């Protein structure tokens, strides 16, 4: 079966580091779905405005491998325990397909790009290819009685984020809440806990550097790195 990207995401994350571990965890994060030229037809979205949430079906495009393994080490378990790949949401799968539920914040018509979707709570890298979009149906897709296995509860935003006001001024005002929410989720790999280490995270054209000690994350620098959305051209 041939499968072709219908769109790509524009997000503030040019790299994997810092991305929320699941969609919907950081509602303050917004991203834009930009359709590929053959699919820039507003009639394909007719009726979508009636839905509050949508499913994005996409590719782990930076996790392609020649082969596959039947077991993986979920970061949620500290990377110390192997589970079956189909019992996890690991990107290293026989077919590297991702699935994200996001809130449809806005639909608009762009002069150059045609119809675009602004979504909230996305967990995708900038440039990620999207293969399909489907509406979220609460009566069918929401299962309150469902059991979540080893990931029954979200990790939670449990870090106190300390960022001097002077540093935060380097961040566009409309992106500050999203950045602080991402940092509170603890972007580090879950098996790393070195209070002396300075971590760096690319976000919205900035390099955000920080340390974590105990339950406190301290931002140490925010530097201009490169323009956002530099990894691909629509």
PDB file of C-alpha atoms in Angstrom:
ATOM      1  CA  UNK A   1       0.000   0.000   0.000  1.00  0.00           C
ATOM      2  CA  UNK A   2       1.321   3.418  -0.928  1.00  0.00           C
ATOM      3  CA  UNK A   3       0.847   6.053   1.754  1.00  0.00           C
ATOM      4  CA  UNK A   4       1.550   9.733   1.214  1.00  0.00           C
ATOM      5  CA  UNK A   5       1.719  12.588   3.738  1.00  0.00           C
ATOM      6  CA  UNK A   6      -1.291  14.868   3.433  1.00  0.00           C
ATOM      7  CA  UNK A   7       0.197  17.522   5.730  1.00  0.00           C
ATOM      8  CA  UNK A   8       3.075  18.387   8.026  1.00  0.00           C
ATOM      9  CA  UNK A   9       3.104  19.892  11.486  1.00  0.00           C
ATOM     10  CA  UNK A  10       4.672  23.212  12.347  1.00  0.00           C
ATOM     11  CA  UNK A  11       5.649  23.126  16.001  1.00  0.00           C
ATOM     12  CA  UNK A  12       8.142  24.770  18.347  1.00  0.00           C
ATOM     13  CA  UNK A  13      10.236  21.594  18.698  1.00  0.00           C
ATOM     14  CA  UNK A  14      12.919  21.003  16.034  1.00  0.00           C
ATOM     15  CA  UNK A  15      14.214  18.054  18.108  1.00  0.00           C
ATOM     16  CA  UNK A  16      12.683  15.258  20.147  1.00  0.00           C
ATOM     17  CA  UNK A  17      14.122  16.448  23.463  1.00  0.00           C
ATOM     18  CA  UNK A  18      11.491  18.389  25.375  1.00  0.00           C
ATOM     19  CA  UNK A  19       8.447  17.046  23.567  1.00  0.00           C
ATOM     20  CA  UNK A  20       5.556  16.097  25.868  1.00  0.00           C
ATOM     21  CA  UNK A  21       5.440  12.331  26.327  1.00  0.00           C
ATOM     22  CA  UNK A  22       1.809  12.144  25.201  1.00  0.00           C
ATOM     23  CA  UNK A  23      -0.608  14.427  23.431  1.00  0.00           C
ATOM     24  CA  UNK A  24      -2.845  16.604  25.582  1.00  0.00           C
ATOM     25  CA  UNK A  25      -0.458  16.814  28.533  1.00  0.00           C
ATOM     26  CA  UNK A  26       0.511  20.425  27.791  1.00  0.00           C
ATOM     27  CA  UNK A  27      -2.632  22.167  26.600  1.00  0.00           C
ATOM     28  CA  UNK A  28      -0.760  25.474  26.321  1.00  0.00           C
ATOM     29  CA  UNK A  29       1.298  24.149  23.400  1.00  0.00           C
ATOM     30  CA  UNK A  30      -0.075  25.046  19.988  1.00  0.00           C
ATOM     31  CA  UNK A  31       1.028  23.836  16.580  1.00  0.00           C
ATOM     32  CA  UNK A  32      -0.176  24.290  13.016  1.00  0.00           C
ATOM     33  CA  UNK A  33      -1.147  21.617  10.524  1.00  0.00           C
ATOM     34  CA  UNK A  34      -0.067  22.732   7.039  1.00  0.00           C
ATOM     35  CA  UNK A  35      -1.405  20.668   4.165  1.00  0.00           C
ATOM     36  CA  UNK A  36       0.748  19.497   1.281  1.00  0.00           C
ATOM     37  CA  UNK A  37      -0.080  21.256  -2.026  1.00  0.00           C
ATOM     38  CA  UNK A  38      -2.277  18.468  -3.492  1.00  0.00           C
ATOM     39  CA  UNK A  39      -4.473  18.535  -0.370  1.00  0.00           C
ATOM     40  CA  UNK A  40      -4.938  22.283   0.077  1.00  0.00           C
ATOM     41  CA  UNK A  41      -8.644  22.024  -0.640  1.00  0.00           C
ATOM     42  CA  UNK A  42     -10.924  23.631   1.933  1.00  0.00           C
ATOM     43  CA  UNK A  43     -13.791  21.352   0.900  1.00  0.00           C
ATOM     44  CA  UNK A  44     -11.883  18.394   2.398  1.00  0.00           C
ATOM     45  CA  UNK A  45     -12.373  20.021   5.828  1.00  0.00           C
ATOM     46  CA  UNK A  46     -16.061  20.842   5.426  1.00  0.00           C
ATOM     47  CA  UNK A  47     -17.847  19.905   8.658  1.00  0.00           C
ATOM     48  CA  UNK A  48     -14.691  19.597  10.753  1.00  0.00           C
ATOM     49  CA  UNK A  49     -15.488  22.901  12.485  1.00  0.00           C
ATOM     50  CA  UNK A  50     -18.191  21.087  14.445  1.00  0.00           C
ATOM     51  CA  UNK A  51     -15.656  18.963  16.348  1.00  0.00           C
ATOM     52  CA  UNK A  52     -13.649  20.107  19.346  1.00  0.00           C
ATOM     53  CA  UNK A  53     -10.914  17.454  19.030  1.00  0.00           C
ATOM     54  CA  UNK A  54      -9.293  15.508  16.206  1.00  0.00           C
ATOM     55  CA  UNK A  55      -6.996  12.534  15.757  1.00  0.00           C
ATOM     56  CA  UNK A  56      -3.714  13.017  13.928  1.00  0.00           C
ATOM     57  CA  UNK A  57      -2.193   9.897  12.362  1.00  0.00           C
ATOM     58  CA  UNK A  58       1.472  10.498  11.637  1.00  0.00           C
ATOM     59  CA  UNK A  59       4.937   8.985  11.238  1.00  0.00           C
ATOM     60  CA  UNK A  60       7.820   8.796  13.689  1.00  0.00           C
ATOM     61  CA  UNK A  61       9.930  10.089  10.827  1.00  0.00           C
ATOM     62  CA  UNK A  62      13.115  10.390  12.920  1.00  0.00           C
ATOM     63  CA  UNK A  63      12.828   6.847  14.278  1.00  0.00           C
ATOM     64  CA  UNK A  64      13.086   4.834  11.076  1.00  0.00           C
ATOM     65  CA  UNK A  65      15.070   1.617  11.398  1.00  0.00           C
ATOM     66  CA  UNK A  66      15.926  -1.163   8.993  1.00  0.00           C
ATOM     67  CA  UNK A  67      14.587  -3.862  11.299  1.00  0.00           C
ATOM     68  CA  UNK A  68      12.424  -4.141  14.375  1.00  0.00           C
ATOM     69  CA  UNK A  69      12.529  -5.668  17.832  1.00  0.00           C
ATOM     70  CA  UNK A  70       9.610  -7.472  19.522  1.00  0.00           C
ATOM     71  CA  UNK A  71      10.534  -5.842  22.838  1.00  0.00           C
ATOM     72  CA  UNK A  72      11.469  -2.297  23.865  1.00  0.00           C
ATOM     73  CA  UNK A  73      12.511  -0.494  27.049  1.00  0.00           C
ATOM     74  CA  UNK A  74       9.791   2.045  27.952  1.00  0.00           C
ATOM     75  CA  UNK A  75      11.273   5.232  29.501  1.00  0.00           C
ATOM     76  CA  UNK A  76       8.283   5.235  31.853  1.00  0.00           C
ATOM     77  CA  UNK A  77       9.821   2.196  33.555  1.00  0.00           C
ATOM     78  CA  UNK A  78      13.271   3.764  33.746  1.00  0.00           C
ATOM     79  CA  UNK A  79      14.592   1.951  30.678  1.00  0.00           C
ATOM     80  CA  UNK A  80      15.368  -1.090  32.843  1.00  0.00           C
ATOM     81  CA  UNK A  81      12.535  -3.407  31.852  1.00  0.00           C
ATOM     82  CA  UNK A  82      11.608  -4.863  28.494  1.00  0.00           C
ATOM     83  CA  UNK A  83       8.000  -5.081  27.356  1.00  0.00           C
ATOM     84  CA  UNK A  84       6.396  -6.109  24.107  1.00  0.00           C
ATOM     85  CA  UNK A  85       6.450  -3.348  21.526  1.00  0.00           C
ATOM     86  CA  UNK A  86       2.689  -3.635  21.071  1.00  0.00           C
ATOM     87  CA  UNK A  87       2.180  -3.018  24.799  1.00  0.00           C
ATOM     88  CA  UNK A  88       3.929   0.371  24.522  1.00  0.00           C
ATOM     89  CA  UNK A  89       3.822   3.612  22.565  1.00  0.00           C
ATOM     90  CA  UNK A  90       7.487   3.377  21.659  1.00  0.00           C
ATOM     91  CA  UNK A  91       8.412   5.032  18.330  1.00  0.00           C
ATOM     92  CA  UNK A  92      10.489   1.973  17.399  1.00  0.00           C
ATOM     93  CA  UNK A  93       7.793  -0.163  15.784  1.00  0.00           C
ATOM     94  CA  UNK A  94       7.474  -2.372  12.700  1.00  0.00           C
ATOM     95  CA  UNK A  95       5.583   0.532  11.129  1.00  0.00           C
ATOM     96  CA  UNK A  96       6.529   3.790  12.893  1.00  0.00           C
ATOM     97  CA  UNK A  97       3.002   5.203  13.089  1.00  0.00           C
ATOM     98  CA  UNK A  98       1.967   7.693  15.776  1.00  0.00           C
ATOM     99  CA  UNK A  99      -1.496   8.673  16.981  1.00  0.00           C
ATOM    100  CA  UNK A 100      -2.314  11.925  18.799  1.00  0.00           C
ATOM    101  CA  UNK A 101      -5.560  13.386  20.053  1.00  0.00           C
ATOM    102  CA  UNK A 102      -5.430  17.199  19.944  1.00  0.00           C
ATOM    103  CA  UNK A 103      -7.885  20.031  20.451  1.00  0.00           C
ATOM    104  CA  UNK A 104      -8.908  21.849  17.304  1.00  0.00           C
ATOM    105  CA  UNK A 105      -8.283  25.447  18.343  1.00  0.00           C
ATOM    106  CA  UNK A 106      -8.774  27.197  15.013  1.00  0.00           C
ATOM    107  CA  UNK A 107      -9.410  26.650  11.317  1.00  0.00           C
ATOM    108  CA  UNK A 108      -8.315  29.421   8.996  1.00  0.00           C
ATOM    109  CA  UNK A 109      -7.497  30.145   5.383  1.00  0.00           C
ATOM    110  CA  UNK A 110      -3.941  31.259   4.659  1.00  0.00           C
ATOM    111  CA  UNK A 111      -3.217  33.234   1.491  1.00  0.00           C
ATOM    112  CA  UNK A 112      -0.180  31.109   0.600  1.00  0.00           C
ATOM    113  CA  UNK A 113      -0.778  27.805   2.388  1.00  0.00           C
ATOM    114  CA  UNK A 114      -4.512  27.359   1.932  1.00  0.00           C
ATOM    115  CA  UNK A 115      -6.531  25.881   4.811  1.00  0.00           C
ATOM    116  CA  UNK A 116      -4.532  25.380   8.010  1.00  0.00           C
ATOM    117  CA  UNK A 117      -5.477  23.932  11.389  1.00  0.00           C
ATOM    118  CA  UNK A 118      -4.231  25.291  14.686  1.00  0.00           C
ATOM    119  CA  UNK A 119      -4.199  22.537  17.308  1.00  0.00           C
ATOM    120  CA  UNK A 120      -3.502  22.521  21.038  1.00  0.00           C
ATOM    121  CA  UNK A 121      -1.766  19.814  23.049  1.00  0.00           C
ATOM    122  CA  UNK A 122       0.272  18.361  20.199  1.00  0.00           C
ATOM    123  CA  UNK A 123       3.332  16.189  20.881  1.00  0.00           C
ATOM    124  CA  UNK A 124       4.938  16.257  17.415  1.00  0.00           C
ATOM    125  CA  UNK A 125       8.290  17.516  16.169  1.00  0.00           C
ATOM    126  CA  UNK A 126       8.389  20.299  13.614  1.00  0.00           C
ATOM    127  CA  UNK A 127       8.047  18.870  10.112  1.00  0.00           C
ATOM    128  CA  UNK A 128       6.444  15.573  11.165  1.00  0.00           C
ATOM    129  CA  UNK A 129       4.488  14.064   8.245  1.00  0.00           C
ATOM    130  CA  UNK A 130       0.775  13.572   8.881  1.00  0.00           C
ATOM    131  CA  UNK A 131      -0.993  10.802   6.988  1.00  0.00           C
ATOM    132  CA  UNK A 132      -4.582  11.305   8.035  1.00  0.00           C
ATOM    133  CA  UNK A 133      -6.924  13.399  10.178  1.00  0.00           C
ATOM    134  CA  UNK A 134     -10.081  12.041  11.755  1.00  0.00           C
ATOM    135  CA  UNK A 135     -12.654  13.638  14.075  1.00  0.00           C
ATOM    136  CA  UNK A 136     -12.672  12.575  17.719  1.00  0.00           C
ATOM    137  CA  UNK A 137     -16.035  11.051  18.669  1.00  0.00           C
ATOM    138  CA  UNK A 138     -16.676  11.215  22.447  1.00  0.00           C
ATOM    139  CA  UNK A 139     -19.270   8.419  22.448  1.00  0.00           C
ATOM    140  CA  UNK A 140     -16.948   6.022  20.656  1.00  0.00           C
ATOM    141  CA  UNK A 141     -13.432   7.171  21.565  1.00  0.00           C
ATOM    142  CA  UNK A 142     -13.869   7.924  25.281  1.00  0.00           C
ATOM    143  CA  UNK A 143     -13.805   4.841  27.529  1.00  0.00           C
ATOM    144  CA  UNK A 144     -13.862   5.952  31.212  1.00  0.00           C
ATOM    145  CA  UNK A 145     -13.722   2.335  32.392  1.00  0.00           C
ATOM    146  CA  UNK A 146     -10.523   1.572  30.448  1.00  0.00           C
ATOM    147  CA  UNK A 147      -7.494   0.150  32.295  1.00  0.00           C
ATOM    148  CA  UNK A 148      -4.114   1.753  31.584  1.00  0.00           C
ATOM    149  CA  UNK A 149      -1.670  -1.020  32.477  1.00  0.00           C
ATOM    150  CA  UNK A 150       1.793   0.157  33.575  1.00  0.00           C
ATOM    151  CA  UNK A 151       0.973   3.707  32.386  1.00  0.00           C
ATOM    152  CA  UNK A 152      -2.361   4.048  34.159  1.00  0.00           C
ATOM    153  CA  UNK A 153      -1.562   7.516  35.488  1.00  0.00           C
ATOM    154  CA  UNK A 154       0.241  10.394  33.766  1.00  0.00           C
ATOM    155  CA  UNK A 155       3.588  11.271  35.220  1.00  0.00           C
ATOM    156  CA  UNK A 156       2.234  14.695  36.085  1.00  0.00           C
ATOM    157  CA  UNK A 157       3.712  18.182  36.091  1.00  0.00           C
ATOM    158  CA  UNK A 158       5.529  17.858  39.373  1.00  0.00           C
ATOM    159  CA  UNK A 159       8.550  20.172  39.087  1.00  0.00           C
ATOM    160  CA  UNK A 160       8.746  23.679  40.467  1.00  0.00           C
ATOM    161  CA  UNK A 161      10.085  25.811  37.616  1.00  0.00           C
ATOM    162  CA  UNK A 162      12.246  28.793  38.549  1.00  0.00           C
ATOM    163  CA  UNK A 163      12.969  31.145  35.665  1.00  0.00           C
ATOM    164  CA  UNK A 164      14.257  34.672  36.264  1.00  0.00           C
ATOM    165  CA  UNK A 165      11.990  37.291  34.723  1.00  0.00           C
ATOM    166  CA  UNK A 166      14.935  38.717  32.774  1.00  0.00           C
ATOM    167  CA  UNK A 167      15.498  35.396  31.028  1.00  0.00           C
ATOM    168  CA  UNK A 168      11.809  34.890  30.319  1.00  0.00           C
ATOM    169  CA  UNK A 169      11.744  38.183  28.427  1.00  0.00           C
ATOM    170  CA  UNK A 170      13.640  36.435  25.601  1.00  0.00           C
ATOM    171  CA  UNK A 171      10.629  34.179  25.025  1.00  0.00           C
ATOM    172  CA  UNK A 172       7.729  35.529  22.941  1.00  0.00           C
ATOM    173  CA  UNK A 173       4.959  36.414  25.358  1.00  0.00           C
ATOM    174  CA  UNK A 174       2.426  34.085  23.753  1.00  0.00           C
ATOM    175  CA  UNK A 175       4.804  31.111  24.219  1.00  0.00           C
ATOM    176  CA  UNK A 176       5.881  31.647  27.822  1.00  0.00           C
ATOM    177  CA  UNK A 177       3.097  29.646  29.468  1.00  0.00           C
ATOM    178  CA  UNK A 178       3.730  26.721  27.110  1.00  0.00           C
ATOM    179  CA  UNK A 179       7.470  26.718  27.824  1.00  0.00           C
ATOM    180  CA  UNK A 180       6.973  26.755  31.588  1.00  0.00           C
ATOM    181  CA  UNK A 181       4.395  23.955  31.349  1.00  0.00           C
ATOM    182  CA  UNK A 182       6.773  21.824  29.264  1.00  0.00           C
ATOM    183  CA  UNK A 183       9.591  22.344  31.778  1.00  0.00           C
ATOM    184  CA  UNK A 184       7.298  21.426  34.675  1.00  0.00           C
ATOM    185  CA  UNK A 185       6.728  18.052  32.989  1.00  0.00           C
ATOM    186  CA  UNK A 186      10.500  17.357  33.348  1.00  0.00           C
ATOM    187  CA  UNK A 187      11.872  17.014  29.797  1.00  0.00           C
ATOM    188  CA  UNK A 188      14.848  14.897  30.879  1.00  0.00           C
ATOM    189  CA  UNK A 189      14.979  11.189  30.068  1.00  0.00           C
ATOM    190  CA  UNK A 190      13.319   9.530  33.036  1.00  0.00           C
ATOM    191  CA  UNK A 191      16.418   7.513  33.865  1.00  0.00           C
ATOM    192  CA  UNK A 192      18.646  10.608  34.238  1.00  0.00           C
ATOM    193  CA  UNK A 193      18.978  12.426  37.544  1.00  0.00           C
ATOM    194  CA  UNK A 194      22.209  14.418  37.727  1.00  0.00           C
ATOM    195  CA  UNK A 195      21.750  17.727  39.585  1.00  0.00           C
ATOM    196  CA  UNK A 196      25.082  19.044  38.282  1.00  0.00           C
ATOM    197  CA  UNK A 197      24.254  18.515  34.635  1.00  0.00           C
ATOM    198  CA  UNK A 198      23.053  21.415  32.481  1.00  0.00           C
ATOM    199  CA  UNK A 199      20.454  20.299  29.956  1.00  0.00           C
ATOM    200  CA  UNK A 200      19.629  22.132  26.745  1.00  0.00           C
ATOM    201  CA  UNK A 201      16.272  22.137  24.962  1.00  0.00           C
ATOM    202  CA  UNK A 202      15.403  23.760  21.635  1.00  0.00           C
ATOM    203  CA  UNK A 203      12.094  25.580  21.711  1.00  0.00           C
ATOM    204  CA  UNK A 204      10.644  28.183  19.326  1.00  0.00           C
ATOM    205  CA  UNK A 205      14.033  29.213  17.951  1.00  0.00           C
ATOM    206  CA  UNK A 206      15.580  29.384  21.430  1.00  0.00           C
ATOM    207  CA  UNK A 207      18.047  27.258  23.369  1.00  0.00           C
ATOM    208  CA  UNK A 208      16.702  26.809  26.902  1.00  0.00           C
ATOM    209  CA  UNK A 209      19.276  25.561  29.417  1.00  0.00           C
ATOM    210  CA  UNK A 210      18.378  24.300  32.862  1.00  0.00           C
ATOM    211  CA  UNK A 211      19.352  22.196  35.859  1.00  0.00           C
ATOM    212  CA  UNK A 212      17.147  19.957  37.980  1.00  0.00           C
ATOM    213  CA  UNK A 213      17.745  19.248  41.637  1.00  0.00           C
ATOM    214  CA  UNK A 214      15.114  17.316  43.504  1.00  0.00           C
ATOM    215  CA  UNK A 215      11.725  18.751  42.613  1.00  0.00           C
ATOM    216  CA  UNK A 216      13.095  22.095  41.415  1.00  0.00           C
ATOM    217  CA  UNK A 217      14.022  23.002  37.837  1.00  0.00           C
ATOM    218  CA  UNK A 218      16.098  26.168  37.483  1.00  0.00           C
ATOM    219  CA  UNK A 219      16.461  27.833  34.086  1.00  0.00           C
ATOM    220  CA  UNK A 220      20.042  29.078  33.714  1.00  0.00           C
ATOM    221  CA  UNK A 221      20.106  30.535  30.178  1.00  0.00           C
ATOM    222  CA  UNK A 222      17.790  31.272  27.284  1.00  0.00           C
ATOM    223  CA  UNK A 223      19.680  31.966  24.072  1.00  0.00           C
ATOM    224  CA  UNK A 224      18.716  32.625  20.480  1.00  0.00           C
ATOM    225  CA  UNK A 225      19.500  29.491  18.509  1.00  0.00           C
ATOM    226  CA  UNK A 226      17.917  29.416  15.060  1.00  0.00           C
ATOM    227  CA  UNK A 227      14.661  30.475  13.433  1.00  0.00           C
ATOM    228  CA  UNK A 228      11.767  28.104  14.173  1.00  0.00           C
ATOM    229  CA  UNK A 229      10.440  25.877  11.397  1.00  0.00           C
ATOM    230  CA  UNK A 230      13.862  25.764   9.705  1.00  0.00           C
ATOM    231  CA  UNK A 231      13.885  22.026   9.105  1.00  0.00           C
ATOM    232  CA  UNK A 232      11.493  21.937   6.144  1.00  0.00           C
ATOM    233  CA  UNK A 233       9.755  24.039   3.566  1.00  0.00           C
ATOM    234  CA  UNK A 234       5.988  23.805   3.008  1.00  0.00           C
TER     235      UNK A 234
END
